[in-house]
Short mmCIF file of C-alpha atoms and ligand atoms in Angstrom, two decimals:
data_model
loop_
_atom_site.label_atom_id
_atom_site.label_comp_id
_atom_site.label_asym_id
_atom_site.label_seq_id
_atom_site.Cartn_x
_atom_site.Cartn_y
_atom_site.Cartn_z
CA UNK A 1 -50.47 23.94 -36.41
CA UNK A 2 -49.71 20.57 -35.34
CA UNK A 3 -51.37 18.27 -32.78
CA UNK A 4 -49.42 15.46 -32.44
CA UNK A 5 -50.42 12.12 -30.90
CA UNK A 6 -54.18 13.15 -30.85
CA UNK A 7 -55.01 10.56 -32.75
CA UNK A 8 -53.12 8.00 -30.62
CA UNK A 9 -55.17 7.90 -27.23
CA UNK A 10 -56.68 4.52 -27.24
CA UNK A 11 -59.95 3.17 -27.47
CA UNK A 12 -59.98 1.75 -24.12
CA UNK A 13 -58.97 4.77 -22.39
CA UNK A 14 -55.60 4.02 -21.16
CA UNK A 15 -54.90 6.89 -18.28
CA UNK A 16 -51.16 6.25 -17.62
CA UNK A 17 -50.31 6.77 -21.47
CA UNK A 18 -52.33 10.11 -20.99
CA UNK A 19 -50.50 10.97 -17.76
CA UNK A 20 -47.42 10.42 -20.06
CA UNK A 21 -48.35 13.02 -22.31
CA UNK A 22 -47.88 15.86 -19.16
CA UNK A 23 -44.10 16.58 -18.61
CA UNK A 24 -44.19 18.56 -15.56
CA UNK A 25 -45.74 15.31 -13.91
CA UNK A 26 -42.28 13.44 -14.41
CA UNK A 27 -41.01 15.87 -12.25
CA UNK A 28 -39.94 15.48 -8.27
CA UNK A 29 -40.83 17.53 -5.82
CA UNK A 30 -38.48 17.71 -2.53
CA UNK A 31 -36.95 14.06 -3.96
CA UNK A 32 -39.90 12.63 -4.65
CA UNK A 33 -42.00 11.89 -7.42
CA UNK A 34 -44.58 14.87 -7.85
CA UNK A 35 -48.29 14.08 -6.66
CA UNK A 36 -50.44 17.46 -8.33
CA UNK A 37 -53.53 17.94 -6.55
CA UNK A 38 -54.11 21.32 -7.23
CA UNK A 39 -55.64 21.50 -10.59
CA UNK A 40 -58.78 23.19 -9.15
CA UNK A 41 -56.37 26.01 -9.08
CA UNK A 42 -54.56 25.34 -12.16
CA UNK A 43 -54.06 22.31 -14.54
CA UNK A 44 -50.98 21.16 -15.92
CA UNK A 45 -50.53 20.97 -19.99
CA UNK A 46 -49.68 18.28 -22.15
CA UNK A 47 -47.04 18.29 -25.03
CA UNK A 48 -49.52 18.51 -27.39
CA UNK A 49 -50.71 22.14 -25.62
CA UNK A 50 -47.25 23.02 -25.37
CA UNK A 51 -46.23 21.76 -29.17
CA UNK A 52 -49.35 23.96 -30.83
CA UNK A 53 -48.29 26.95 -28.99
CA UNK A 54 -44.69 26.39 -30.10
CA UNK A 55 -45.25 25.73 -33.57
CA UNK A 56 -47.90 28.67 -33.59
CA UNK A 57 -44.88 31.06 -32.66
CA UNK A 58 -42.31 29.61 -34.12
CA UNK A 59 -44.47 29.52 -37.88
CA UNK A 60 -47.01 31.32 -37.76
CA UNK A 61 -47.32 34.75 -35.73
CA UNK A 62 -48.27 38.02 -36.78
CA UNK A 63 -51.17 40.21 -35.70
CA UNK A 64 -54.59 38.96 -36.81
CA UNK A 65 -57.90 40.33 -38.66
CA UNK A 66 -55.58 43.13 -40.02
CA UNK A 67 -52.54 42.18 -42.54
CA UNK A 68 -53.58 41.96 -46.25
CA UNK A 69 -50.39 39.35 -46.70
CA UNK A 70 -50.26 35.66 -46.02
CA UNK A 71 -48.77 35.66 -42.87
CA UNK A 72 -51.71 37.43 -41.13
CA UNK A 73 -54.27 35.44 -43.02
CA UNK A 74 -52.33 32.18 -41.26
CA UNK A 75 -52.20 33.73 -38.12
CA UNK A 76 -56.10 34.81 -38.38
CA UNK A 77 -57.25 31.42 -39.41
CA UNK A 78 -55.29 29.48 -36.60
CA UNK A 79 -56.88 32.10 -34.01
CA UNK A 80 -60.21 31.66 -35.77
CA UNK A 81 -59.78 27.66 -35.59
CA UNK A 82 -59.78 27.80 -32.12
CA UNK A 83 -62.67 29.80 -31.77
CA UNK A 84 -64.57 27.58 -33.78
CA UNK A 85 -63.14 24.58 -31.74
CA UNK A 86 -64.75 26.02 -28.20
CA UNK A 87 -67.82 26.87 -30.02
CA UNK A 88 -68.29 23.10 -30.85
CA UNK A 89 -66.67 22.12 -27.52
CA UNK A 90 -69.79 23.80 -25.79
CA UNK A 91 -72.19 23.39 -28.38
CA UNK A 92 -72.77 27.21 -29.31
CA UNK A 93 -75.18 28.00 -32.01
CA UNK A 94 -72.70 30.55 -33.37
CA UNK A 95 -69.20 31.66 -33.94
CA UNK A 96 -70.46 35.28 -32.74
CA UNK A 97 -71.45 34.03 -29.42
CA UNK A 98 -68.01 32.79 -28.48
CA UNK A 99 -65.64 35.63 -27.28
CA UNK A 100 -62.29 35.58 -25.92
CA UNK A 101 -62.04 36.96 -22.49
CA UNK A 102 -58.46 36.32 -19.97
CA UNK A 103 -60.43 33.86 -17.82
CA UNK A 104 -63.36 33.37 -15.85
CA UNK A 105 -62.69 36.55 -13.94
CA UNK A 106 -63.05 38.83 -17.23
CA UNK A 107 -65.65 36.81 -18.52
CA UNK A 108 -68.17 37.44 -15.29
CA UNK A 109 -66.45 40.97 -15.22
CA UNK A 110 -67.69 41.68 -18.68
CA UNK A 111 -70.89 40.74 -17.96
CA UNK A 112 -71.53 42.25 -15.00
CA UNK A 113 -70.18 45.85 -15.96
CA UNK A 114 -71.54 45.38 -19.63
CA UNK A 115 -75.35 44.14 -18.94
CA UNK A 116 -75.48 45.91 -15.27
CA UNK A 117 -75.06 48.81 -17.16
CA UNK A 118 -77.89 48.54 -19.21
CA UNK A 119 -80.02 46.54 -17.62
CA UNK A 120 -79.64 47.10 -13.76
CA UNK A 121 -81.50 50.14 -12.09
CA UNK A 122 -81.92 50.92 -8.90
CA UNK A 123 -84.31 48.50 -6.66
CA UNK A 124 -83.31 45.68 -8.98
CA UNK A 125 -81.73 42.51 -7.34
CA UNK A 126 -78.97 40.45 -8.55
CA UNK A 127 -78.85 36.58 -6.87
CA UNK A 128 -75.80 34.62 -6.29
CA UNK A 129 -75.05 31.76 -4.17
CA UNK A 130 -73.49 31.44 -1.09
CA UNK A 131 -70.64 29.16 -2.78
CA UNK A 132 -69.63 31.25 -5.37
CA UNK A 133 -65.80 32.12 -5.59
CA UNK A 134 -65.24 35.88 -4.90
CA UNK A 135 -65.06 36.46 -8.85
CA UNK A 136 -68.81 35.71 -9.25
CA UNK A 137 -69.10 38.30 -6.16
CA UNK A 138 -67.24 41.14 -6.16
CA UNK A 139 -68.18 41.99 -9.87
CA UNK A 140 -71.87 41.78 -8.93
CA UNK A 141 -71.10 43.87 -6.23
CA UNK A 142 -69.78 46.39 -8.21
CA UNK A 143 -72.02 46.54 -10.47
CA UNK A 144 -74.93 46.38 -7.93
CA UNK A 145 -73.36 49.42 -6.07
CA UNK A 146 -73.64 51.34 -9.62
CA UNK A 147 -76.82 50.68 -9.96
CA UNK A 148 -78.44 51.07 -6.48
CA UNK A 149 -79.12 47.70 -7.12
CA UNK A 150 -79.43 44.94 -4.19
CA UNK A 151 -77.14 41.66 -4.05
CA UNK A 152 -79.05 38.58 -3.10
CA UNK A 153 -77.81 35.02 -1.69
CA UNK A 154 -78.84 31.42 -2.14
CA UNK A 155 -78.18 29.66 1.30
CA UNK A 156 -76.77 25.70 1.21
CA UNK A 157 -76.99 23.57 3.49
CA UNK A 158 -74.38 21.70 5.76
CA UNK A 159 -73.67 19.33 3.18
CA UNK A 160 -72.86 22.03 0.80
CA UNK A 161 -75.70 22.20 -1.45
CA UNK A 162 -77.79 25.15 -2.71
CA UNK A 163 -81.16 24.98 -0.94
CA UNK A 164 -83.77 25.24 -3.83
CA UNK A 165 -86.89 26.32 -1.66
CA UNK A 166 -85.28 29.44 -0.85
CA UNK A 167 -83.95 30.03 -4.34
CA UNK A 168 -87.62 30.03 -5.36
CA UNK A 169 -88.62 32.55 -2.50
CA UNK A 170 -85.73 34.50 -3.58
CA UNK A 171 -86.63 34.87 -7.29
CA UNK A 172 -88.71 37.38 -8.29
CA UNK A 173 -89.88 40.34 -10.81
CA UNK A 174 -86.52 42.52 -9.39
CA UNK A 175 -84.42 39.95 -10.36
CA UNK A 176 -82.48 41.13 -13.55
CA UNK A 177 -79.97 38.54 -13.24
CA UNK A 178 -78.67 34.89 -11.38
CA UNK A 179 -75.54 34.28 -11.46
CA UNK A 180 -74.19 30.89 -10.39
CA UNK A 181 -71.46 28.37 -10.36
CA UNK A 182 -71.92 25.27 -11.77
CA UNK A 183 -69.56 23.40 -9.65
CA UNK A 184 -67.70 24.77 -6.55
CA UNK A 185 -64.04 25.03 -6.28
CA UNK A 186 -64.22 24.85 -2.74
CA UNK A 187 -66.61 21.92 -2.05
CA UNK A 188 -66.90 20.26 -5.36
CA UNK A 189 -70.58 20.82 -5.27
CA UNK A 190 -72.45 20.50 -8.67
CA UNK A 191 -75.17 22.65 -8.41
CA UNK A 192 -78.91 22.07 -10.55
CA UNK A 193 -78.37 24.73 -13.23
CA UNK A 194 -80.80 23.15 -15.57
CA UNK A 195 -83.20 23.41 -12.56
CA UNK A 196 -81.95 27.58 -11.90
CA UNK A 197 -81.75 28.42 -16.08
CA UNK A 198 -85.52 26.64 -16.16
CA UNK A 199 -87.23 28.82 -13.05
CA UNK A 200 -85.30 32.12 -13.78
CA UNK A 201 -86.54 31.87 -17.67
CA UNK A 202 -90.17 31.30 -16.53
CA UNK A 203 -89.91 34.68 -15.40
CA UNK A 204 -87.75 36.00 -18.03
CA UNK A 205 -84.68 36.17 -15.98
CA UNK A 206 -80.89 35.31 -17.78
CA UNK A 207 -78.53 33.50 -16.19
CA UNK A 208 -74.67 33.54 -15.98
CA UNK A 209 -73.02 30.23 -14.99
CA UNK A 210 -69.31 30.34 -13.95
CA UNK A 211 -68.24 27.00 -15.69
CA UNK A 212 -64.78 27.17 -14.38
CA UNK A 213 -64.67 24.25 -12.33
CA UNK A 214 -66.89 22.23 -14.48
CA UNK A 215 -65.29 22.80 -18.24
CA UNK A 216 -62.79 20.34 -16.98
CA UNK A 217 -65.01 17.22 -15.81
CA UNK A 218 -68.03 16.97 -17.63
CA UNK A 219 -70.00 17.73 -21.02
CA UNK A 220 -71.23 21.47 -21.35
CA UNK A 221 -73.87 21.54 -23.85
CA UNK A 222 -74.67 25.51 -23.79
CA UNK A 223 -78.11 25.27 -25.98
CA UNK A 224 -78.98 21.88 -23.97
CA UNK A 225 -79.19 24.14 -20.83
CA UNK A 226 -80.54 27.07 -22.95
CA UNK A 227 -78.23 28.90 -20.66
CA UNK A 228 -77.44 33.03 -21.53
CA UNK A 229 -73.65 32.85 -19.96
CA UNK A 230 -71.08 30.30 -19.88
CA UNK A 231 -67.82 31.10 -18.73
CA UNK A 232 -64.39 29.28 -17.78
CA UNK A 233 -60.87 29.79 -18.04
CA UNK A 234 -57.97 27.86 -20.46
CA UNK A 235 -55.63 27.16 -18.15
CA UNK A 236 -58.23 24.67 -16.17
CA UNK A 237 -58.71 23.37 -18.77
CA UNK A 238 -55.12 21.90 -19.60
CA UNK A 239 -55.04 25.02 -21.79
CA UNK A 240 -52.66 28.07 -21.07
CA UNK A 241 -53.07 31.17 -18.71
CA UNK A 242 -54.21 34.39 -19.54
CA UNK A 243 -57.26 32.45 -21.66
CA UNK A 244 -60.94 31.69 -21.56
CA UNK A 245 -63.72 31.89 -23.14
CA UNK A 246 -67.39 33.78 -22.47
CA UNK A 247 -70.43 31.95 -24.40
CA UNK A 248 -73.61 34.22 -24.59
CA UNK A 249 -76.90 34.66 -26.39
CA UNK A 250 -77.04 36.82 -29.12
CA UNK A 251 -79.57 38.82 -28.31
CA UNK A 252 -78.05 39.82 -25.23
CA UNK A 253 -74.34 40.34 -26.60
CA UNK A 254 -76.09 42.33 -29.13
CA UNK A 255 -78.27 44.64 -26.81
CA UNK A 256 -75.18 45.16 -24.32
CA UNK A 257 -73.11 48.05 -24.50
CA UNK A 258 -69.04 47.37 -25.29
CA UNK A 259 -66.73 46.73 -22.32
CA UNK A 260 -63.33 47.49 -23.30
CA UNK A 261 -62.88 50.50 -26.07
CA UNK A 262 -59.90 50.44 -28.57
CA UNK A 263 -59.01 48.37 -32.04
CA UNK A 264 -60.69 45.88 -33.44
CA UNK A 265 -63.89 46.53 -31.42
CA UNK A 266 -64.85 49.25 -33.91
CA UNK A 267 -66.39 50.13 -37.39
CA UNK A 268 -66.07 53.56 -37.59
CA UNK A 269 -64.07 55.99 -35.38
CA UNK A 270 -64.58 60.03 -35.33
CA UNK A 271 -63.82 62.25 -32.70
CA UNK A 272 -67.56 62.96 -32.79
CA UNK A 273 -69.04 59.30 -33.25
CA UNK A 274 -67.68 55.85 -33.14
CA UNK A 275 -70.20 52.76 -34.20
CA UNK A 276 -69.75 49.11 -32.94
CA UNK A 277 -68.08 46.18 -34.89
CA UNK A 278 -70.35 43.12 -34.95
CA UNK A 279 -70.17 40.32 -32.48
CA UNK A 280 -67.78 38.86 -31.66
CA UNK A 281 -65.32 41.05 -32.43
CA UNK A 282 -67.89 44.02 -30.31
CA UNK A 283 -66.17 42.77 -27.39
CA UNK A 284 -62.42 41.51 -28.26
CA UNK A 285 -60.88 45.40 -28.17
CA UNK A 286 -57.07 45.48 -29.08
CA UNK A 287 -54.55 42.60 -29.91
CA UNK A 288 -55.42 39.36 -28.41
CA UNK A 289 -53.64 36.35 -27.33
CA UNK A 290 -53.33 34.55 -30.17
CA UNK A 291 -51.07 31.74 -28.78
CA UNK A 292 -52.92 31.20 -25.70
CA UNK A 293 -56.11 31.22 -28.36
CA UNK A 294 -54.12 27.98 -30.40
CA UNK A 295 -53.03 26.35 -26.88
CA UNK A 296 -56.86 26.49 -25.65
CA UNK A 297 -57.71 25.20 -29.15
CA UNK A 298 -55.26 22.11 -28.95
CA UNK A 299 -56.54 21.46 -25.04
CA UNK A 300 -60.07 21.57 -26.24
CA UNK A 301 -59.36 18.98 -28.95
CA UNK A 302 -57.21 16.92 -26.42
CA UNK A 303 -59.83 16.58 -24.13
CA UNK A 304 -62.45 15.96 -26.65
CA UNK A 305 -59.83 12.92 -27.65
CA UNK A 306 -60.07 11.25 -24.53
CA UNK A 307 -64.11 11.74 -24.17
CA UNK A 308 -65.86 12.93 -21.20
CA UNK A 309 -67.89 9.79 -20.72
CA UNK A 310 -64.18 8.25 -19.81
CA UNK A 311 -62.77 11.18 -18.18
CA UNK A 312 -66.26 11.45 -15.89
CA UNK A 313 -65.96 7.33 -15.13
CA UNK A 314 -62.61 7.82 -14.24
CA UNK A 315 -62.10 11.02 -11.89
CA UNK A 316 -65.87 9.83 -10.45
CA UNK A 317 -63.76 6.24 -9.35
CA UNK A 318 -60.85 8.29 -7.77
CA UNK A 319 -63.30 10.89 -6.13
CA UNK A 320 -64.67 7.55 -4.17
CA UNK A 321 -61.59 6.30 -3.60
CA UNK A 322 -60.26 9.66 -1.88
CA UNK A 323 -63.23 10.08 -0.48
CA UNK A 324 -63.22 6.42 1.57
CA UNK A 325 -59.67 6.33 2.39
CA UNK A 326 -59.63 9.94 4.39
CA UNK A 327 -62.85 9.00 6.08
CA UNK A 328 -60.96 6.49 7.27
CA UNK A 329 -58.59 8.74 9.17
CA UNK A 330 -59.81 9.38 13.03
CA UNK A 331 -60.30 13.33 12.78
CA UNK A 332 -61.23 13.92 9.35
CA UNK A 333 -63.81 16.73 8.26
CA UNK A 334 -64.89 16.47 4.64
CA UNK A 335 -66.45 19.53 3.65
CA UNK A 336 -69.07 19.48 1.13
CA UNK A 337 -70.66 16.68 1.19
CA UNK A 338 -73.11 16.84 -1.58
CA UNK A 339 -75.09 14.00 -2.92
CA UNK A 340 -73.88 15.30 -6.46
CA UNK A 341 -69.64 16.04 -6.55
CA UNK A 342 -67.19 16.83 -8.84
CA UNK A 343 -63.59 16.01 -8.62
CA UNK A 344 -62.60 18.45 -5.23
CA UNK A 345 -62.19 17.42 -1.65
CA UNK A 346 -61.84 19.49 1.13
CA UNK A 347 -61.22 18.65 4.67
CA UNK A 348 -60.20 19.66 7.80
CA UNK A 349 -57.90 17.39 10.27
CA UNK A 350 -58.66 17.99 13.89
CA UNK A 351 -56.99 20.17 15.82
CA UNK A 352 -54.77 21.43 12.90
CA UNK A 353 -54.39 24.02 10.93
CA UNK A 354 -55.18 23.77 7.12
CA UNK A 355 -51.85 25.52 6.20
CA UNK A 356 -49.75 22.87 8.50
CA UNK A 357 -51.42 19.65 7.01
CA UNK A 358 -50.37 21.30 3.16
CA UNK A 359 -46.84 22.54 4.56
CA UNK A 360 -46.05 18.88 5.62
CA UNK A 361 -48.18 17.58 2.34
CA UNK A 362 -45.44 19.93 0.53
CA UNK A 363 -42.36 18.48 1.82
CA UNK A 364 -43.59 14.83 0.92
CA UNK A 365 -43.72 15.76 -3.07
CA UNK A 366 -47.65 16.75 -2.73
CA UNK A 367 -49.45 19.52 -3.84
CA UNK A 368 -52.85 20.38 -2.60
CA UNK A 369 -53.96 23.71 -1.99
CA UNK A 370 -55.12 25.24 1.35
CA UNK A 371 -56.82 28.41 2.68
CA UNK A 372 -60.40 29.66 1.98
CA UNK A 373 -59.85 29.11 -2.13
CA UNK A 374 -61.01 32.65 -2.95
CA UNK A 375 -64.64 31.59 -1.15
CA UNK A 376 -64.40 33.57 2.11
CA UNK A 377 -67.91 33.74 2.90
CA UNK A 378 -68.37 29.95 2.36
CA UNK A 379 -66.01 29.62 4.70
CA UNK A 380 -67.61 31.97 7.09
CA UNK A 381 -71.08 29.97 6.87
CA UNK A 382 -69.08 27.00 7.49
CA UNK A 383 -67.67 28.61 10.77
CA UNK A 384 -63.90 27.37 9.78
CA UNK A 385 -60.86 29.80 8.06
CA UNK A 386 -60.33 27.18 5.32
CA UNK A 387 -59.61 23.73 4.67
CA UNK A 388 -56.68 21.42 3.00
CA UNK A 389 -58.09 20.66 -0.57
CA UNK A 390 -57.08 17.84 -3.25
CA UNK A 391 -58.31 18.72 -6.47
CA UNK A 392 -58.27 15.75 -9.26
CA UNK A 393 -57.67 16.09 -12.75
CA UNK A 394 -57.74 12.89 -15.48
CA UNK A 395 -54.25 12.57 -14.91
CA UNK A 396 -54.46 11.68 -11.77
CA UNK A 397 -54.46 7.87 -10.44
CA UNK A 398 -54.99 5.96 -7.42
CA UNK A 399 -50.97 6.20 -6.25
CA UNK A 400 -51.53 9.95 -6.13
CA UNK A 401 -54.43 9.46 -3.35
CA UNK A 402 -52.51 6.41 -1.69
CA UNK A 403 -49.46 9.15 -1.41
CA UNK A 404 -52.16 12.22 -0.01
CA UNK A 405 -53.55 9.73 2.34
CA UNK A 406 -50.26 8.46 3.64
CA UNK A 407 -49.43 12.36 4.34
CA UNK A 408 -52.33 13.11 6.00
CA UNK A 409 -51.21 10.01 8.16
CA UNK A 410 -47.89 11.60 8.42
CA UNK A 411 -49.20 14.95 9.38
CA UNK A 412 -51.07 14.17 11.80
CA UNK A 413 -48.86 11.92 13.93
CA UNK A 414 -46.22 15.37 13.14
CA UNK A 415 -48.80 17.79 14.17
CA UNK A 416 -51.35 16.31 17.09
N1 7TS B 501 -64.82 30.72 -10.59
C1 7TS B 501 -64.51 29.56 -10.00
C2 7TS B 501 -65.59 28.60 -9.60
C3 7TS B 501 -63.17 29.27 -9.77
O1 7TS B 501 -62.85 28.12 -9.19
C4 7TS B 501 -62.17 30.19 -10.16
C5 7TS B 501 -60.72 29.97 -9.86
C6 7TS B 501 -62.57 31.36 -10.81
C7 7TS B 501 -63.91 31.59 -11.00
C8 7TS B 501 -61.59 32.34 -11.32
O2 7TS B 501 -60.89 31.82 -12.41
P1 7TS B 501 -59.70 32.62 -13.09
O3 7TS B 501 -59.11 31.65 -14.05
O4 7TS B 501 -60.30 33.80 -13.76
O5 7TS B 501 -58.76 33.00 -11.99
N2 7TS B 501 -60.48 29.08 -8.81
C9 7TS B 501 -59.31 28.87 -8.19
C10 7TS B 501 -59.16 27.93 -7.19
O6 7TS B 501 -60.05 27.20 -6.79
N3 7TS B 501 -57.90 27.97 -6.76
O7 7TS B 501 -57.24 28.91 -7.43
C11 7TS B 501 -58.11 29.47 -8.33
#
């Protein structure tokens, strides 16, 4: 596998010669240059992403952990290589405690349905927030509904934020789990989860953290936080779809039942008896996506290239830029206004409707997504059916806001 140009990102981080290194952002949209703000929902890839995943396919593919000749051992160590680059990327004390999962979705999935199972009973409460996205709901839901256990909810404020008073009142011997987001796709909200990890493990409580919003912007050191589960997704990462990544303790992977059945997941099979492979494999049943596993790999090591420190400074400067400019638009609603943000804002434009604002956005070469982002009952405890949200990545610069903010204009002379 080849990573080409890694080694060429500058000192002084030098964002348009990054922004070079993403072909679909040469591309127009409607006759004009392409503005992405959308990678909240997905990121775009760089060459180098695109180039492993190539080469990986066009060298070095056959199924892995099974062939006795060389081809399979090649194919084994690139997958393994990329395990071992997310277990540094998050700091993991072990290779065993970093499984592949499709995404965030599976990832919370797994643990939900795999630890409920065990360890929920009925009476027991499982506590959320009321900004999670509805795949760090519905799971718990599930799993609570299984268990005759009891789904419980952190309340925020109106800026956004989770209030930490109530999280305390709402902690207690029947929680079995928390499971929260460390920043929110919907309001860019990061939450304390050093705070949450330290008060639910004074009580013996784990915690889950759905890291799919924060892989992306900032440092995640999982035995800094001493945090059970960390999950995210490849392809918001500037990795490809269909990958991600679960991080979690040992001793709870260990005492958890399996999730999926089938290959590789196994030591022994009768029809009487089967016993349990060791971690990770425990969890990674059947053939799994080895390329994606080598594209996450060469996104991990991309980002790690450029440095958070730099990509922080940098999407932190645009964040207040965007942030300034649409205030500065009579009408404007920024929602989620949180003292502490990450990379997302959403608004509302005054007597319009989210969906018009990101039609006309559309039309003028810029992408920004709009609805209720998979959060419905944030929305609901906002009062509003969505908002018109600009999601940054490193790639972006201050032309892309200068272009949203000029739409905006646009839109609303079109629509008011
Ligand atoms: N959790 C959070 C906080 C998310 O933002 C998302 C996806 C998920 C979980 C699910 O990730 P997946 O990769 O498994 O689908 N969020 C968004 C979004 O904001 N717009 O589209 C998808």
């Amino acid at each position: 596998m080849t990573i080409n140009n890694i080694n060429t990102i500058p000192k002084k981080t030098d964002f348009e010669k990054i922004r070079a290194d993403f072909p679909l952002l040469q591309r127009d949209m409607n006759g004009k240059p392409i503005v992405f703000l959308d990678s909240g929902a997905s990121s775009q890839k760089p060459q180098q992403v695109i180039d492993a995943m190539n080469d990986y396919y066009a060298h070095q593919h056959a199924n892995v952990h099974r062939g006795v000749y060389q081809l399979s051992q090649e194919a084994t160590d690139a997958f393994e290589k990329g395990r071992r680059i997310a277990q540094q990327f998050i700091n993991a004390p072990s290779e065993k405690e970093v499984l592949f999962v499709r995404g965030t979705t599976e990832g919370i999935n797994l643990v939900a349905s795999s630890y409920g199972r065990k360890f929920l009973k009925e009476g027991d409460e499982v506590l959320i927030s009321a900004m999670e996205h509805h795949s760090n709901i519905v799971p718990w839901q599930m799993a609570c509904e299984q268990a005759g256990a009891n789904l419980k909810v952190i309340p925020i404020n109106d800026a956004g934020e989770l209030v930490m008073e109530e999280f305390d009142k709402l902690l207690n011997e029947k929680t079995k789990i928390v499971a929260v987001n460390h920043v929110s796709n919907a309001l860019g909200t990061i939450n304390p989860i050093e705070e949450i990890i330290e008060k639910a493990h004074a009580i013996g409580v784990p915690v889950l953290v759905d890291g799919a919003q924060s892989i992306p912007h900032m440092n995640v050191d999982v035995q800094a936080l001493d945090v059970d589960f960390y999950t995210f997704s490849g392809h918001k990462v500037f990795g490809p779809t269909g990958i991600g990544i679960l991080y979690g303790k040992e001793k709870w992977l260990n005492a958890m039942p399996p999730y999926h059945g089938g290959g590789e997941m196994i030591e022994t099979v009768t029809f009487e008896k089967t016993t349990y492979n060791e971690l990770p494999h425990k969890f990674e049943a059947g053939t799994p996506d080895i390329a994606g596993v080598v594209g996450l790999g060469a996104a991990l090591e991309y980002v790690q290239a450029i440095g958070h420190e730099a990509i922080q400074l940098h999407e932190h400067e645009l964040l207040e830029y965007a942030t300034q400019e649409l205030q500065q638009i009579e009408g404007i609603r920024i929602i989620g206004t949180a003292k502490n943000k990450a990379s997302v804002i959403s608004f509302l434009l005054d007597g319009t409707h989210p969906y018009d604002v990101g039609t006309i956005l559309d039309k003028l070469g810029i992408a920004v997504r709009t609805g209720h982002h998979c959060t419905q009952p944030l929305m609901n405890r906002f009062g509003i059916p969505g908002t018109v949200r600009a999601s940054l990545a490193f790639y972006n610069n201050t032309e892309d806001i200068d272009r949203l903010v000029e739409g905006v204009k646009r839109a609303k002379r079109m629509l008011l």
